[in-house]
XYZ file of C-alpha atoms in Angstrom:
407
model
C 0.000 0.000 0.000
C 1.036 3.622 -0.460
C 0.690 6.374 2.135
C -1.477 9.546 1.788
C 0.103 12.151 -0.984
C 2.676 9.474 -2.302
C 3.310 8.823 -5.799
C 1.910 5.722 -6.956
C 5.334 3.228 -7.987
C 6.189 3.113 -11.666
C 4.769 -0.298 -13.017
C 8.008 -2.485 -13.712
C 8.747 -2.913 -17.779
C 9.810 -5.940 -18.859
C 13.221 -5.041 -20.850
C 13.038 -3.978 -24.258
C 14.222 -6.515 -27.218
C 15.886 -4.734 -29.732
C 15.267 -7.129 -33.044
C 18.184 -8.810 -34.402
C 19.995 -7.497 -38.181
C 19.475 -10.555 -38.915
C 15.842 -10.383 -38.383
C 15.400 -6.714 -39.995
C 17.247 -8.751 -43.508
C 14.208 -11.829 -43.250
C 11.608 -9.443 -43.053
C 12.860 -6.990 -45.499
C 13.107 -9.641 -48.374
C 10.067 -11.587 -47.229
C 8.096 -7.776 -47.880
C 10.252 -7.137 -51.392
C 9.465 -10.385 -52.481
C 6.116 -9.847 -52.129
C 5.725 -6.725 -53.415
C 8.115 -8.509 -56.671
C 4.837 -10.524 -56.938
C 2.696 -7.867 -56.228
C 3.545 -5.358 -58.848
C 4.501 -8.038 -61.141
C 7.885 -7.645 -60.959
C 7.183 -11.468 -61.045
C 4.587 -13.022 -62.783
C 2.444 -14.929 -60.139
C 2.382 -18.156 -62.285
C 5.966 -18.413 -61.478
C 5.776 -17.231 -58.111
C 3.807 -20.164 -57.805
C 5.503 -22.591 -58.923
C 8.704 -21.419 -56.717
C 6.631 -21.285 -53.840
C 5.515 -25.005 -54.465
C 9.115 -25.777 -55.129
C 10.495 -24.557 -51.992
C 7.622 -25.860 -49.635
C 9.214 -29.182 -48.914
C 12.727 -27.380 -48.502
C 10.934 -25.112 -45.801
C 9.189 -27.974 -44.092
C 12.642 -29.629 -43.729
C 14.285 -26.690 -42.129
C 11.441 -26.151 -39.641
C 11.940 -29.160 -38.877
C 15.462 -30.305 -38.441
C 16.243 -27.466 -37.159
C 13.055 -28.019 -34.313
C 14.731 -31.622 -34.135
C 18.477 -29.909 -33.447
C 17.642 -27.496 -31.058
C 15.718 -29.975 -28.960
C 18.445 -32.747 -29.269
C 20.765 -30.070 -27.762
C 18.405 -29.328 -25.016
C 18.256 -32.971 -24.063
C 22.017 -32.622 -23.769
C 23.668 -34.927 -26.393
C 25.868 -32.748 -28.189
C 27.474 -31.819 -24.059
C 27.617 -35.335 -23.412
C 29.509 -36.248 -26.732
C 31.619 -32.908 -26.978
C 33.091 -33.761 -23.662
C 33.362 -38.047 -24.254
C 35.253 -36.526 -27.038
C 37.828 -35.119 -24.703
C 37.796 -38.124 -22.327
C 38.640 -40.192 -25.650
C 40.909 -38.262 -26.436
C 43.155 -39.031 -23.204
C 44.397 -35.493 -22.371
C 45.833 -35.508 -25.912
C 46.064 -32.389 -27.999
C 46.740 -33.989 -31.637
C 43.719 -36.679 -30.788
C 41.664 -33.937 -29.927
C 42.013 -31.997 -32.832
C 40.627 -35.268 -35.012
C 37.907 -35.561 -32.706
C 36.733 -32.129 -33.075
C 37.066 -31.948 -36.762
C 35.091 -35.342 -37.280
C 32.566 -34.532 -34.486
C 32.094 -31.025 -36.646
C 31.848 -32.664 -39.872
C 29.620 -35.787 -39.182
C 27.134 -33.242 -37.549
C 27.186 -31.053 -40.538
C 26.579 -34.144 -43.375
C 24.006 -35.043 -41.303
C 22.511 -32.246 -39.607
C 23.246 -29.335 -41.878
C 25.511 -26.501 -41.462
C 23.329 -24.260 -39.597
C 23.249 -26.593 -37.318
C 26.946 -26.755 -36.404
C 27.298 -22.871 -36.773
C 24.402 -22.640 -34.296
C 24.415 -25.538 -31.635
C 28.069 -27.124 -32.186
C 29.818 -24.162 -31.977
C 28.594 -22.776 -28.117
C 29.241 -26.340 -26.971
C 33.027 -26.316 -28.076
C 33.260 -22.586 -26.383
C 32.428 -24.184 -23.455
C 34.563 -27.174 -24.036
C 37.330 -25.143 -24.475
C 36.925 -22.705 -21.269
C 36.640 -26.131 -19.475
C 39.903 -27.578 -20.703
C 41.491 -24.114 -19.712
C 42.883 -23.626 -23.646
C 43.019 -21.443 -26.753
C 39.461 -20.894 -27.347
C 40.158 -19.634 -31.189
C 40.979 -23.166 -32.493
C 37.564 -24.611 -31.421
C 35.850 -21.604 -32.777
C 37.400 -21.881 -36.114
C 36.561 -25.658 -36.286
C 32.908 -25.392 -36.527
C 32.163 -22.180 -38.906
C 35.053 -23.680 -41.269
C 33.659 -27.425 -41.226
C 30.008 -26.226 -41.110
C 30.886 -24.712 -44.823
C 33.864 -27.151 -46.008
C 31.947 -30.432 -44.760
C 28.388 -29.642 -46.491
C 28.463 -31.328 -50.201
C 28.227 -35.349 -49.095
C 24.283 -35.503 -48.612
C 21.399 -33.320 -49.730
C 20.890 -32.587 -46.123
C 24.064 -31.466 -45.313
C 22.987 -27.845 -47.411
C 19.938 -26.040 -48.931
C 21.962 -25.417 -51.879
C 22.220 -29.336 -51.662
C 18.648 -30.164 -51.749
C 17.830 -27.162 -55.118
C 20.814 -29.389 -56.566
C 19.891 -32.831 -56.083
C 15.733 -31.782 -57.345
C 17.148 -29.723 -60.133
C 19.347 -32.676 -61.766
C 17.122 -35.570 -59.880
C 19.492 -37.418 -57.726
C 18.409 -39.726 -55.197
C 20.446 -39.354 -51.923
C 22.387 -42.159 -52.639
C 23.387 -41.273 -56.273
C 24.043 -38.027 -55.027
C 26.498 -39.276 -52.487
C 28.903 -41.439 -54.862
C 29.077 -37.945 -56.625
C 30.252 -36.061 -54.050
C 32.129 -38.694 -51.788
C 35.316 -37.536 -53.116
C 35.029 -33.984 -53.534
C 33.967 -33.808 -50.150
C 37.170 -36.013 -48.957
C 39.187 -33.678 -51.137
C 37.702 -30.372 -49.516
C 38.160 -32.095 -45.789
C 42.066 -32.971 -46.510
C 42.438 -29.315 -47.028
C 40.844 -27.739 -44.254
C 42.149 -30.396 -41.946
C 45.675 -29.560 -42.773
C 44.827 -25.719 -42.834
C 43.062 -25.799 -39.410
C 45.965 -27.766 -37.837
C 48.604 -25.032 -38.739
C 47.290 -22.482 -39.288
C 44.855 -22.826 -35.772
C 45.745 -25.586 -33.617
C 49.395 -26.147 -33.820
C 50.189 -22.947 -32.384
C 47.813 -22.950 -29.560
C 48.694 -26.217 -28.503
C 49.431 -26.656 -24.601
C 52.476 -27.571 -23.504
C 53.504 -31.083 -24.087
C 50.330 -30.861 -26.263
C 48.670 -32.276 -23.450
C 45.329 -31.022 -21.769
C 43.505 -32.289 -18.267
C 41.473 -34.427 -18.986
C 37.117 -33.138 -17.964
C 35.042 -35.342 -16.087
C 32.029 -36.810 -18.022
C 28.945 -35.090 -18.582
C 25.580 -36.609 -18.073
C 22.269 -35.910 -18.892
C 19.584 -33.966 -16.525
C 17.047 -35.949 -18.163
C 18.217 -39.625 -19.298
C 14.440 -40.254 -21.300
C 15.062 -37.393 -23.395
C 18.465 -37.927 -23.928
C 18.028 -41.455 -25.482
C 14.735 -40.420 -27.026
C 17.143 -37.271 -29.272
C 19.837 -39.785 -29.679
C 17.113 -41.887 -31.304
C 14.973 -39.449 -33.300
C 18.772 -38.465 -34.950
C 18.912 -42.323 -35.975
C 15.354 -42.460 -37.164
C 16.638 -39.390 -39.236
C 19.151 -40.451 -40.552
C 18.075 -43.655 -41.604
C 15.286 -42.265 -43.571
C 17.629 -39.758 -45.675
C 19.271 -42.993 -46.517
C 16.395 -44.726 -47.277
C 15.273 -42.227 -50.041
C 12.589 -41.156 -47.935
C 11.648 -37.196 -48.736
C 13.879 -34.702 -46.558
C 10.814 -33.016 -44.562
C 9.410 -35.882 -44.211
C 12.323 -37.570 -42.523
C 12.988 -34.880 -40.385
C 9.226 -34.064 -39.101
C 8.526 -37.982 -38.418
C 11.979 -38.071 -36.512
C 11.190 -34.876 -34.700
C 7.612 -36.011 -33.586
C 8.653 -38.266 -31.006
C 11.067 -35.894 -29.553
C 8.948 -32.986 -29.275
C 5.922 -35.506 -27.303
C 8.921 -36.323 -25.131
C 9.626 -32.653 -24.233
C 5.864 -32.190 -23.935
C 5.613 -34.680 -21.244
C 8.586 -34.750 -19.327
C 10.238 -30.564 -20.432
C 6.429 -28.644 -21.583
C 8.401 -25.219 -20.691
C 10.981 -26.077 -23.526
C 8.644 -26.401 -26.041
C 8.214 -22.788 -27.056
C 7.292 -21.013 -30.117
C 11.123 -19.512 -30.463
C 12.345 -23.320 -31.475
C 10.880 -22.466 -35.064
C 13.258 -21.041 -37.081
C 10.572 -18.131 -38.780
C 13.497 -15.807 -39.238
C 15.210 -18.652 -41.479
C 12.243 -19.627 -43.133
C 11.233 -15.684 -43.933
C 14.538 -15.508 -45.338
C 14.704 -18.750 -47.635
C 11.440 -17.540 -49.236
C 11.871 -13.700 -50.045
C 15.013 -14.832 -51.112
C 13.919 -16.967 -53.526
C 11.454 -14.442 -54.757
C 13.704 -11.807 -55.042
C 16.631 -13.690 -56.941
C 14.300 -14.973 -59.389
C 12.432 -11.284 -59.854
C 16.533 -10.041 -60.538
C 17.233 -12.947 -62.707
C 14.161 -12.025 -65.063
C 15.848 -7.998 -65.136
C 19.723 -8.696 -66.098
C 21.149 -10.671 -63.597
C 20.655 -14.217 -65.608
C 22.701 -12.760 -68.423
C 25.580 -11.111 -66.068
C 26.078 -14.902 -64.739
C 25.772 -16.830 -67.647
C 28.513 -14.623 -69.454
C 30.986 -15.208 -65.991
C 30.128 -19.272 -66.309
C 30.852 -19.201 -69.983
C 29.568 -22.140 -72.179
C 32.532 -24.163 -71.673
C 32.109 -27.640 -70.408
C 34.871 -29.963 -69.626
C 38.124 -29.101 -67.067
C 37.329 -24.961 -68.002
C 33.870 -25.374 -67.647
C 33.692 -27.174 -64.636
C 36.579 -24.506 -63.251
C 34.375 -21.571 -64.318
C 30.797 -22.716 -63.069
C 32.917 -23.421 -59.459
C 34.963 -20.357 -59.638
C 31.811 -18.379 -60.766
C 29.702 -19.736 -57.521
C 32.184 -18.948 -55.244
C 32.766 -15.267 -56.652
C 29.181 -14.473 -56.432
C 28.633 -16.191 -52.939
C 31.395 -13.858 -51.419
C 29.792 -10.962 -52.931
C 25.949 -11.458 -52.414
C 26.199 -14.819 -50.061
C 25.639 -18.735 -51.265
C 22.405 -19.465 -51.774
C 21.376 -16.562 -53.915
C 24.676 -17.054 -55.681
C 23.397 -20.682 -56.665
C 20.129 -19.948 -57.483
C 21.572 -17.370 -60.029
C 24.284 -19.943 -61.238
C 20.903 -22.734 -61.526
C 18.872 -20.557 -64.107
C 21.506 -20.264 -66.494
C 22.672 -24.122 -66.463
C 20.851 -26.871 -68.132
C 19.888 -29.571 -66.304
C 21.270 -31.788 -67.894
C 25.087 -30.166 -67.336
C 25.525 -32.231 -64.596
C 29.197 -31.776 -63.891
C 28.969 -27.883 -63.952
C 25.625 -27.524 -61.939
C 27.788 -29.492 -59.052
C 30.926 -27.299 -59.378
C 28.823 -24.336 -59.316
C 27.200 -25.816 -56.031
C 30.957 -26.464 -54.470
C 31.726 -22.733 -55.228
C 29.129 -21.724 -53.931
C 29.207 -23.993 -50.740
C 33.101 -24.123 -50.066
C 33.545 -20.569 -51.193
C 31.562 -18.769 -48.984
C 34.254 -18.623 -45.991
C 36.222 -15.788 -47.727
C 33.810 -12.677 -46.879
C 32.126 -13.776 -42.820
C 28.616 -12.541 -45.036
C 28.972 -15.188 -48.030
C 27.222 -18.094 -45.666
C 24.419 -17.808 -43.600
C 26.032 -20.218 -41.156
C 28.702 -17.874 -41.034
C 26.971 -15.133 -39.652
C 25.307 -17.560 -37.387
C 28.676 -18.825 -35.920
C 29.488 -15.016 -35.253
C 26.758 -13.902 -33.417
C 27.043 -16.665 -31.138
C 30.520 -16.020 -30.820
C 29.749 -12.618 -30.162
C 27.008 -13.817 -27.655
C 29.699 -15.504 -25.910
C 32.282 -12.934 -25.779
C 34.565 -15.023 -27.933
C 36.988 -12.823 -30.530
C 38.717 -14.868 -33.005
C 41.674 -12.489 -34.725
C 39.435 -11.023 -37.273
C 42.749 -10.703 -40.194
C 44.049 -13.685 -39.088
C 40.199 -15.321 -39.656
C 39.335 -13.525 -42.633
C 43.163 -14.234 -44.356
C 43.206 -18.244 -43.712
C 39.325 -18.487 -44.534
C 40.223 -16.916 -47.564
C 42.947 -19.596 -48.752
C 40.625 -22.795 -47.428
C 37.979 -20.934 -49.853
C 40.158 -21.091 -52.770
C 41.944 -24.369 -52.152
C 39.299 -26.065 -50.737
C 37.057 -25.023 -54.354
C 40.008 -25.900 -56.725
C 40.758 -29.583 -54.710
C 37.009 -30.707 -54.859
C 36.360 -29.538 -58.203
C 39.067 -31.149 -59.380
C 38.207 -34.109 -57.656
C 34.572 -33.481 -59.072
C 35.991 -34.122 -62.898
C 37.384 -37.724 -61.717
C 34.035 -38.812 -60.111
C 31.317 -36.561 -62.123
């Protein structure tokens, strides 16, 4: 209560949210492609039909990424970022191989965004609990999340418009790749150990070894170890991408509603993501139809073989550093026949391995830096932005080459 003549208190505010660039950029091109389709900029029939193209895509990224955030919730990325450490017996060099495989295998199968966004606070914290450079473990996940994303359609967006464009099954798809992808991975492996982990290693290159993390909640945790199976399983089985991933989400998210309700909350699904994907689409194909198509199809040339191949890759990656990946590929699609194979996949490893020259060429990119920024983690911005430069343009040249001995 107040006394006689006093002031009534000032009601409390709950703090004010400032929105996120990254949010401002979803909207903005979600409005502007609208308005392409509203003025007819673009011509609704094919507004259509890229809006029935992309549905499935957008189903799949709600999804997995629903599926990601609550397997990291249930704590298995802790529990197997710090059994990585135990394996690796206090051992600097057999860290470093964990790391880089953990990082990869969760990017084939989970897609990049995933490693940019959940992988890379769990390594922080890894590496603030084994008391060393935190740099090295930072670098690790935004350079495999873009250098480890060709082997499966899953593993990238740019992926999935490539595999549906030239009509690969996931399997075909793979013993296309399988090399390229090997190729790209010897390279950054090699680059990350000098250039990032060599000299930050301890002395001895030993570490202390951390005690073993365990699960708050040992349902959930085997029910998210099991829904990634279940997902996995079904990519390999041919079964449709957002299909996969919403039947091997379901289970988790009735496990979270049982045994973790307040988890369950509407900020899981990734709207800014899915805002993005789809004005973007509209947009790049509203440009293409007013110059752009003829700017890229004079840089990719009409060349096929070794220069061909070289161009459409060298092409992708040019554009990705200068606009970012995936309207870089979607540009680089248009002008490609289908039926060009070989070039259709350089172009996609330009425009996937590419990407980690400029920090704004990769959406997983920007990702990994605001939750490096979140954490108040600063990686030596020159030092970042020279090395990521020459994985970009070794890492393109080794798996297109390797693309003309498989493709």
């Amino acid at each position: 209560m107040t006394t006689a003549g006093a002031a009534p208190p000032a009601p409390i505010r709950p703090p004010h949210r400032r929105p996120h660039p990254l949010d401002a950029i979803a909207v903005l091109l979600a409005v502007v492609g609208a308005g392409c389709v509203a003025t007819g900029l673009l011509p609704r029939p094919e507004a259509a039909a890229t809006l029935g193209r992309i549905l499935p895509l957008l189903l799949f990224l709600g999804t997995v990424v629903v599926l990601a955030e609550l397997t990291a919730a249930a704590g298995v990325f802790d529990v197997l970022a710090t059994r990585l450490a135990v394996a690796a017996g206090g051992s600097w060099p057999a860290l470093f191989a964990l790391c880089v495989g953990f990082a990869a295998v969760t990017t084939v199968v989970l897609n990049l965004d995933t490693t940019a966004v959940l992988l890379t606070p769990v390594l922080l914290t890894l590496a603030a609990t084994l008391r060393t450079a935190v740099a090295p473990l930072a670098v690790t996940t935004v350079w495999l999340a873009n250098t480890a994303s060709l082997l499966l359609p899953v593993s990238n967006l740019t992926n999935l418009l490539a595999a549906d464009r030239i009509g690969l099954d996931p399997l075909t798809y793979a013993s296309l790749m399988w090399l390229p992808q090997l190729a790209v991975l010897a390279v950054t492996t090699v680059l990350l150990w000098y250039c990032w982990w060599r000299p930050a290693r301890p002395p001895g290159n030993r570490f202390p070894a951390p005690a073993a993390h365990r699960p708050t909640d040992g349902a959930l945790y085997r029910t998210a170890l099991a829904g990634c199976l279940l997902f996995v399983g079904a990519i390999l089985a041919g079964v449709p991408v957002g299909l996969g991933s919403t039947v091997a989400a379901g289970p988790l998210v009735l496990a979270f509603a049982i045994r973790s309700p307040r988890t369950l909350r509407y900020a899981l699904v990734p709207w800014r993501l899915l805002l993005f994907v789809t004005g973007l689409f509209l947009v790049i194909q509203t440009i293409g139809r007013h110059g752009l198509n003829d700017l890229v199809a004079g840089l990719i040339g009409p060349d096929g073989g070794v220069l061909g191949a070289l161009r459409a890759g060298g092409t992708g990656a040019l554009l990705a550093n200068l606009v970012n990946n995936l309207p870089a590929y979607l540009a680089g699609e248009v002008v490609l026949p289908a039926q060009e194979r070989q070039r259709l996949l350089a172009l996609l490893i330009g425009t996937n391995v590419g990407p980690l020259a400029l920090p704004w060429a990769s959406l997983a990119t920007l990702l990994w830096l605001e939750r490096c920024r979140a954490a108040r983690v600063r990686v030596p911005a020159a030092r970042f932005l020279l090395t990521s430069a020459v994985v970009a343009v070794l890492g393109t040249l080794a798996a297109v080459g390797a693309l003309l001995l498989t493709g």
